[in-house]
């Protein structure tokens, strides 16, 4: 028997980095999907096929590489819970670029968890987030859970490390531009760099956290209403804070300058240092902005909110 599920990528609209130090962040799931198909097998086999690696080993105790560790965790955990004594064949087909700050590994864990639970029973979003986050933490110990929640629930979410996430009831259709610098970076390294900035600039960092919180209170209503002009203005303000803490670079600045010719404002999304920017460009200007980015050597896409989150497709 085969069960197939999809889960969306995410963008952080406001609050990356400051969220690590206690402010809230606003995220949304976007219509870039990863699909995972899981087939139950009779024999003691764990076979995984994905762009980041493949393996064929024993599900009972076979070794897998670190990158496939989260998928092996999901297969083993759910097999044990459901009393399944055979193996599993997992095929991952992702349309989310990895290492670009779009939550590809979280989305992969969320889709794999949804499909694997779906082999045996109905699954709730709570079950998906719980197991997907445990799986992700086998590789990224400090994963906050924000990305898995956005991918599992879909829509727009407000996340705080202390109070967890809250789904914001918005049905607004937001169309944003996401452009990839093509620079892969380690989130851990960029987060450590911000930690150093904070240690050397305690008062200023505190002030920036306060500014970010104020910005987020203004930004939430704009996101709920789908007010692209205001969102763009607030992206610009948020970007100035991100530049001050040192997570932008010449490439990202250049991309932001290009997109700002066509829209209302842009910012880094995710850790920075590389990865992607998001930009509030009106629909009628998106084609021109995408062409300008392509001419400069950057891949970009129009993305819309995915309101559904993880779901079974077969
Ligand atoms: C990375 O996508 C977002 C950061 O705020 C780190 C985190 O929240 O875990 C930079």
CSV table of N, CA and C and ligand atoms in Angstrom, one decimal, residues 10 12 16-17 19-20 144 187 191 270-271, ligand 1:
chain,number,residue,atom,x,y,z
A,10,UNK,N,7.9,27.6,3.5
A,10,UNK,CA,7.5,28.8,4.2
A,10,UNK,C,8.4,30.0,3.9
A,12,UNK,N,9.5,33.7,6.1
A,12,UNK,CA,9.4,34.5,7.3
A,12,UNK,C,9.1,35.9,6.8
A,16,UNK,N,12.7,37.4,11.7
A,16,UNK,CA,13.8,36.4,11.8
A,16,UNK,C,14.9,37.0,12.7
A,17,UNK,N,15.6,36.2,13.3
A,17,UNK,CA,16.8,36.5,14.2
A,17,UNK,C,16.3,37.1,15.5
A,19,UNK,N,13.4,36.8,16.7
A,19,UNK,CA,12.6,35.8,17.3
A,19,UNK,C,13.4,34.8,18.2
A,20,UNK,N,14.7,34.7,17.8
A,20,UNK,CA,15.6,33.8,18.6
A,20,UNK,C,15.8,34.4,20.0
A,144,UNK,N,13.3,25.7,16.0
A,144,UNK,CA,12.4,26.3,16.9
A,144,UNK,C,11.0,25.6,16.8
A,187,UNK,N,22.5,28.2,8.7
A,187,UNK,CA,21.7,29.0,9.7
A,187,UNK,C,22.4,29.1,11.0
A,191,UNK,N,23.2,32.7,12.9
A,191,UNK,CA,22.6,32.9,14.2
A,191,UNK,C,23.7,33.2,15.2
A,270,UNK,N,14.4,34.6,6.3
A,270,UNK,CA,15.2,33.5,6.8
A,270,UNK,C,16.5,34.0,7.4
A,271,UNK,N,17.5,33.2,7.5
A,271,UNK,CA,18.7,33.6,8.2
A,271,UNK,C,19.5,34.7,7.6
B,1,LIG,C1,15.9,31.0,10.1
B,1,LIG,O1,15.0,30.6,9.1
B,1,LIG,C2,15.2,31.9,11.0
B,1,LIG,C3,16.1,32.4,12.2
B,1,LIG,O2,15.3,33.3,13.0
B,1,LIG,C4,16.5,31.2,13.1
B,1,LIG,C5,15.4,30.6,13.9
B,1,LIG,O3,14.3,31.2,14.1
B,1,LIG,O4,15.5,29.4,14.4
B,1,LIG,C6,17.3,33.1,11.7
